[in-house]
Short mmCIF file of C-alpha atoms and ligand atoms in Angstrom, two decimals:
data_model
loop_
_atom_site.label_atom_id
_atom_site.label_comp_id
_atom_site.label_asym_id
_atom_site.label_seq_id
_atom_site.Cartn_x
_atom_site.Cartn_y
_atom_site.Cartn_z
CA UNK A 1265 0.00 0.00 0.00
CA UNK A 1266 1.36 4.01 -0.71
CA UNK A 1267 -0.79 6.75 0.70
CA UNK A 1268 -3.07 3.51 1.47
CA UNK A 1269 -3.60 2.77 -2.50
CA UNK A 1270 -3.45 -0.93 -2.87
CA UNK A 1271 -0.45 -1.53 -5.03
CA UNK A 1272 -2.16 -3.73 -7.93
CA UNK A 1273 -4.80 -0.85 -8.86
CA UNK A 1274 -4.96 2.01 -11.16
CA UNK A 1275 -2.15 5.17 -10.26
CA UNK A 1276 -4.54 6.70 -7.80
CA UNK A 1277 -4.47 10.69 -9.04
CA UNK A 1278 -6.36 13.59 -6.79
CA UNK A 1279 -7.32 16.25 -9.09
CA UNK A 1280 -7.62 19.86 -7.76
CA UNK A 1281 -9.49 22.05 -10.73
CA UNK A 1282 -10.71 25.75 -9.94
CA UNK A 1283 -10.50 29.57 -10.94
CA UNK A 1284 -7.02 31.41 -11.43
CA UNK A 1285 -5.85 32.19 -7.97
CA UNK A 1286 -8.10 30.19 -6.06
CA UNK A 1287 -4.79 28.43 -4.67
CA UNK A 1288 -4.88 25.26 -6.26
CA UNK A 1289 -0.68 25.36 -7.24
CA UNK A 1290 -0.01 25.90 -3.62
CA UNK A 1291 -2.45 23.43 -2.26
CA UNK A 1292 -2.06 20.52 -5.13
CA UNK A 1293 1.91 20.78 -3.74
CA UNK A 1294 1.44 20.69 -0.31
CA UNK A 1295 -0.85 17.47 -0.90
CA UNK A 1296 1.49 16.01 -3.14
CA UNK A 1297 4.46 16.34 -0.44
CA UNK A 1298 2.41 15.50 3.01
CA UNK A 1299 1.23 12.06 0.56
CA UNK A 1300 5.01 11.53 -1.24
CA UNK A 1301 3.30 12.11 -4.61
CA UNK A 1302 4.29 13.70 -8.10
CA UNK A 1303 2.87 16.93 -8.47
CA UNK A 1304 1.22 18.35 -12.27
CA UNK A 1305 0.81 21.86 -12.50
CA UNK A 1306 -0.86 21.98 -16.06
CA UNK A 1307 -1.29 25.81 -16.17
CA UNK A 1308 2.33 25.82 -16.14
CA UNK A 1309 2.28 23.91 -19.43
CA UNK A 1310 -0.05 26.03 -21.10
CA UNK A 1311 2.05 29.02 -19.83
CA UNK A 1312 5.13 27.33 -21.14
CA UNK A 1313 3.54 27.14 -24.72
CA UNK A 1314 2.57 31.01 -24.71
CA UNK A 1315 6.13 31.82 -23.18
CA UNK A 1316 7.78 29.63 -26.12
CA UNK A 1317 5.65 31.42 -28.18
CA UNK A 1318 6.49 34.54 -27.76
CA UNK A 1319 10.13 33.84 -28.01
CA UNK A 1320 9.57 32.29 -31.13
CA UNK A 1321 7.58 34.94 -32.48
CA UNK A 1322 4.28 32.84 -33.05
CA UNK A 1323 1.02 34.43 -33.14
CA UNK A 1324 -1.40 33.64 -30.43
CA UNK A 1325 -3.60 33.01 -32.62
CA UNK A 1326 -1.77 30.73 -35.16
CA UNK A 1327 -3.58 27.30 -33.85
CA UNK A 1328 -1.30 24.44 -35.87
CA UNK A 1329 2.01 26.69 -35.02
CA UNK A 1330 0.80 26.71 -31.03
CA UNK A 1331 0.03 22.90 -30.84
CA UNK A 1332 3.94 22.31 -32.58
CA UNK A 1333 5.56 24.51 -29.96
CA UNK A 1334 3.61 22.31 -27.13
CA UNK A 1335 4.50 18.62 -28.77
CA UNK A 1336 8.07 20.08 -28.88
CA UNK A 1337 8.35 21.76 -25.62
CA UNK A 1338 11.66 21.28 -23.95
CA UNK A 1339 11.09 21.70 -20.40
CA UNK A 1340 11.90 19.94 -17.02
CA UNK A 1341 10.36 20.46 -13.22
CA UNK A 1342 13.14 20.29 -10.57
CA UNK A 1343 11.27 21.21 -7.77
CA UNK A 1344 10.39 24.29 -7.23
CA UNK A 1345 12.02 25.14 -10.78
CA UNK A 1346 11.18 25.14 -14.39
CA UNK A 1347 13.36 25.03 -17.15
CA UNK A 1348 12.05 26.21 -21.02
CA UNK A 1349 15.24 25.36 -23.41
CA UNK A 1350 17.55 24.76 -20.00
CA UNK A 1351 16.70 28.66 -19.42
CA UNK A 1352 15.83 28.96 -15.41
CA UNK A 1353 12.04 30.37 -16.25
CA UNK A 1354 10.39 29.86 -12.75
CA UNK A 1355 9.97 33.70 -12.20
CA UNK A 1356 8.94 34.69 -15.70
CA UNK A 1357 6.43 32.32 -15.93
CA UNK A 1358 4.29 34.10 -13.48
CA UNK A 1359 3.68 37.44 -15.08
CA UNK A 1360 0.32 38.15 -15.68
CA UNK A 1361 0.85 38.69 -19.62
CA UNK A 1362 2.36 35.52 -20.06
CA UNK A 1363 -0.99 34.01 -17.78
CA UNK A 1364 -2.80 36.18 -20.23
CA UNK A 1365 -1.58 34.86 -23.16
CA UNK A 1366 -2.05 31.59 -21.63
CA UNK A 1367 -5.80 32.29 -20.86
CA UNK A 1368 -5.70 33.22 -24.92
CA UNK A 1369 -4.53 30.33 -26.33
CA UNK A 1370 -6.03 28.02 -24.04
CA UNK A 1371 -9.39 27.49 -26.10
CA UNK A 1372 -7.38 26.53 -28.99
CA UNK A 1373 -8.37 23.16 -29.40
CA UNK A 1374 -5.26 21.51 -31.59
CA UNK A 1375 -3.05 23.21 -28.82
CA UNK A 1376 -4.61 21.03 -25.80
CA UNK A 1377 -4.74 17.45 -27.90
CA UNK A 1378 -0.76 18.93 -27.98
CA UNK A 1379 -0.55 18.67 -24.69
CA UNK A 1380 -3.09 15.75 -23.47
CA UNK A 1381 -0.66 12.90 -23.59
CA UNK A 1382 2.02 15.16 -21.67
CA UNK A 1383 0.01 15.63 -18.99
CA UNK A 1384 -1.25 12.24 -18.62
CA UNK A 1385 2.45 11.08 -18.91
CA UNK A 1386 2.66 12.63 -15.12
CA UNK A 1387 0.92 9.67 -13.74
CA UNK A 1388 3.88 7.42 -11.73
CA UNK A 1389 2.69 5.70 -8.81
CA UNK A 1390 2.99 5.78 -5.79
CA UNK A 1391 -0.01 8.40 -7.31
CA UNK A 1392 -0.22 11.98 -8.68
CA UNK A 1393 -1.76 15.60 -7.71
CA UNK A 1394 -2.20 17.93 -10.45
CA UNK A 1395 -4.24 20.91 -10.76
CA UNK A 1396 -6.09 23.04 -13.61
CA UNK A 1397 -9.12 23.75 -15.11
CA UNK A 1398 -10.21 20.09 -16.88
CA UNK A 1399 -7.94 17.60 -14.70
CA UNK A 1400 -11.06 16.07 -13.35
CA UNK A 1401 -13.55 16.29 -16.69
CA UNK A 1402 -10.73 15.44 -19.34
CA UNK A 1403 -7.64 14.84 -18.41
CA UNK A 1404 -7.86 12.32 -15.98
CA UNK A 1405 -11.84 11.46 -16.21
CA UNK A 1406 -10.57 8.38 -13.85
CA UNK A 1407 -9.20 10.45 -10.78
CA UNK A 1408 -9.66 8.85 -7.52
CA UNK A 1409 -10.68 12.09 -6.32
CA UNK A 1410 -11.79 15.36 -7.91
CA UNK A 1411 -11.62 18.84 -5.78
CA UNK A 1412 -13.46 21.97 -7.72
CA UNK A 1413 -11.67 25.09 -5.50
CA UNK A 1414 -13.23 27.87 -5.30
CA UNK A 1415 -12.72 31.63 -3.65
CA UNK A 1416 -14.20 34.66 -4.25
CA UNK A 1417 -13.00 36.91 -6.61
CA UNK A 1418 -12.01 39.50 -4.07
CA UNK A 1419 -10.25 36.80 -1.72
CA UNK A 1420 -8.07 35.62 -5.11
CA UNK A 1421 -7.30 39.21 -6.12
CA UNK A 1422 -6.08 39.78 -2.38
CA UNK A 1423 -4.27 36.88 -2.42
CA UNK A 1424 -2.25 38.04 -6.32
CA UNK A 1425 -1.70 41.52 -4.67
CA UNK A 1426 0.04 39.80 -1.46
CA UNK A 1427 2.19 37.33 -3.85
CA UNK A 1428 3.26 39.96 -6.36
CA UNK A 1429 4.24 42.25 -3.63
CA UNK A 1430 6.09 39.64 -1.68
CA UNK A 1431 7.91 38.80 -4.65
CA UNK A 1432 8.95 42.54 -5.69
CA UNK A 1433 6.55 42.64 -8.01
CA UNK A 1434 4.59 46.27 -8.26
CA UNK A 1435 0.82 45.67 -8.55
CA UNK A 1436 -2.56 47.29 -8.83
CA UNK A 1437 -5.27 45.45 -7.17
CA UNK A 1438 -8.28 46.74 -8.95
CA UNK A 1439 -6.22 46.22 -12.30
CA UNK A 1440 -6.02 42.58 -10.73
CA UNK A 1441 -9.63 42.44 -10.17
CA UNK A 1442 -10.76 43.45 -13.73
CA UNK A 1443 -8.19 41.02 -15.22
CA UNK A 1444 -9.04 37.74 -12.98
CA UNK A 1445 -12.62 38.42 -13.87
CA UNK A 1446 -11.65 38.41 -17.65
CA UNK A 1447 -9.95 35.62 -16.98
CA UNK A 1448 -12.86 33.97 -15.31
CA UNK A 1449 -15.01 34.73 -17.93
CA UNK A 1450 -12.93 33.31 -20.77
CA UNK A 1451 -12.45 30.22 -19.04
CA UNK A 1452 -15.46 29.66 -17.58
CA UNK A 1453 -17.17 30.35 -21.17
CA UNK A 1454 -15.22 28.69 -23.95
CA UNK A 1455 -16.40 25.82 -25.19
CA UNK A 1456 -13.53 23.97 -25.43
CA UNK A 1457 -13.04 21.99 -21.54
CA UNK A 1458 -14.74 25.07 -19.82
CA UNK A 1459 -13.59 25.21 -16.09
CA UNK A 1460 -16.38 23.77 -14.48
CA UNK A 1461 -16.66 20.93 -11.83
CA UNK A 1462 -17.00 17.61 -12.52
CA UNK A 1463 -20.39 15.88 -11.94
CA UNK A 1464 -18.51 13.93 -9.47
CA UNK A 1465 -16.35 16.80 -8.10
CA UNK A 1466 -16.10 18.00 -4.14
CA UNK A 1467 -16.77 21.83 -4.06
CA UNK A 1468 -13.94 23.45 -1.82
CA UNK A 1469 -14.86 27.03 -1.02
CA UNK A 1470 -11.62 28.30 0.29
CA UNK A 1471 -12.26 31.89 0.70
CA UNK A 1472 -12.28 31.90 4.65
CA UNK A 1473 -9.43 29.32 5.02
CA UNK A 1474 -5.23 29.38 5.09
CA UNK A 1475 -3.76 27.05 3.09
CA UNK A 1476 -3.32 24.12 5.81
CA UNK A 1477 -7.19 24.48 6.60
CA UNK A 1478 -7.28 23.73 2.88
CA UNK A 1479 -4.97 21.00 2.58
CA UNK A 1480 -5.83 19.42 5.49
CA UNK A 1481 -9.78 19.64 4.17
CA UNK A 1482 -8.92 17.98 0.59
CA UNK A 1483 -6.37 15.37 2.66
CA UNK A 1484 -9.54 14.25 4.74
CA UNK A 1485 -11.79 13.63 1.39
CA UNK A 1486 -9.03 11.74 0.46
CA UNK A 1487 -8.50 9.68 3.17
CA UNK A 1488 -12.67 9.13 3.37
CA UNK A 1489 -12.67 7.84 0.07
CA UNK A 1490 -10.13 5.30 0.13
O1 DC B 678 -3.60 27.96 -13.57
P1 DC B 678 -2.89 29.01 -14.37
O2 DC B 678 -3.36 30.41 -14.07
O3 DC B 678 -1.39 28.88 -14.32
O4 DC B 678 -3.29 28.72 -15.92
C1 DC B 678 -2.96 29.60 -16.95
C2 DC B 678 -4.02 29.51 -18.06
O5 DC B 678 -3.94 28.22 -18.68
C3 DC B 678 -5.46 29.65 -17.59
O6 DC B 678 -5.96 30.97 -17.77
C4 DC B 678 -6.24 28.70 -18.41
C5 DC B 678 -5.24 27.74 -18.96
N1 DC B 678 -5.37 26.38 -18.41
C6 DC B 678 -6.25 25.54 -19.03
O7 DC B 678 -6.96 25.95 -19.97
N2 DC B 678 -6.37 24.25 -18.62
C7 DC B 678 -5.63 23.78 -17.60
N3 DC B 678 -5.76 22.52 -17.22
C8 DC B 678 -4.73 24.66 -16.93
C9 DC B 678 -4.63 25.96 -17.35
#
C-alpha cells in the first residue's frame, strides 16, 4: 500500500481544478508532499507554450504553429524550478501577460490534444496531484478524487496583490480584479473543456481558510474515500 492505495490498482491521481488564484498550485503541492506524490501543474504547461511562443515569435492566434511549440516543448520540473530550453524560467512564468496569453490560447483546441498525452504522462505511482481547469472532466476522467476550488473573486485578487508584492513585483489590485474576472469569464465560457466541476467533483470554497485548513480539508476527502 502508498498513501493507502493498494499496489495492484490504477495510479490513484487527486485532481484539484478551480478559478485562477483560487490556490490550487499551492495546495495541489502541499498534498502532493504531506502524501510523497508527483505533483502536475498543467497551467504551467499552457504558460510554457505562450512563453515559447512569444520567443519564437508565433502568433497567439496561429492554432497548428501553437500545438507544434507544445508537442516540442523542452522543459523539465526540478522542484520548485522550471526550465524552457535549459533557461531557469520559474519567475517569468508568473507574469500576468504571459498568464494572459495563456488564458488566450487556451481554447485553442489543436493546442490542448498537444498537450493531453504530456500531462497524462505525469501519472507514476505511488499516485499523482495535479491541478487546472479540466484535470477532473478530461484529463484524468478516472481520478480517484476530484476537488473543484473555489474563492471569491475579491479573496483571489487579495491573495495576487500579497504574492506579487512579496515577490517585488509592483501591482494594482483593482487592475487585478478586472483582469481575474476576464480571466474567469474566458475560461469559464469557452467551449472547449470550460472550467467547471466535474459531476462527481467535491466543491472546496476556500475563501475563509489558510492554506493548511485547505490542505488538510482535501487530505480528509481523500482519506474518506479510500
Ligand atoms: O492555472 P494558471 O493560471 O497557471 O493557468 C494559466 C491559463 O492556462 C489559464 O488561464 C487557463 C489555462 N489552463 C487551461 O486551460 N487548462 C488547464 N488545465 C490549466 C490551465
Amino acid at each position: 500500500m502508498t498513501g493507502g492505495v493498494p499496489a495492484d490498482g490504477p495510479i490513484p491521481v487527486i485532481a484539484i481544478d478551480g478559478p485562477t488564484a483560487s490556490g490550487k498550485g499551492t495546495v495541489a503541492a502541499r498534498v502532493a508532499r504531506t502524501l510523497g506524490w508527483s505533483v502536475l501543474d498543467s497551467g504551467a504547461l499552457y504558460r510554457l507554450s505562450a512563453l515559447a511562443a512569444l520567443r519564437r515569435g508565433v502568433s497567439d492566434t496561429d492554432d497548428q504553429a501553437l500545438a507544434d511549440i507544445a508537442r516540442g516543448l523542452d522543459i523539465q520540473f526540478l522542484g520548485d524550478k522550471v526550465l524552457l530550453d535549459n533557461d531557469d524560467v520559474t519567475e517569468q512564468l508568473r507574469h500576468e501577460h504571459i498568464g494572459e496569453m495563456a488564458s488566450r490560447i487556451a481554447p485553442l483546441q489543436p493546442l490542448r490534444d498537444a498537450l493531453l498525452e504530456r500531462q497524462r504522462a505525469f501519472r507514476q505511482p505511488p499516485g499523482l496531484v495535479c491541478d487546472g481547469r479540466d484535470m477532473g472532466t478530461v484529463v484524468f476522467p478516472d481520478a480517484t478524487l476530484k476537488i473543484f476550488l473555489i474563492a471569491d473573486v475579491d479573496a483571489r485578487a487579495q491573495r495576487r496583490y500579497n504574492q506579487l508584492i512579496e515577490k517585488g513585483f509592483s501591482a494594482n489590485l483593482g487592475d487585478l480584479l478586472t483582469d481575474l474576472k476576464a480571466r474567469d469569464q474566458r475560461d469559464q465560457n469557452r467551449s472547449v473543456a470550460p472550467l467547471k466541476p466535474a459531476h462527481d467533483a467535491v466543491v472546496v470554497d476556500s475563501s475563509n481558510l489558510g492554506v493548511d485548513q485547505t490542505v488538510d480539508c482535501i487530505l480528509a476527502h481523500w482519506r474518506n474515500r479510500i
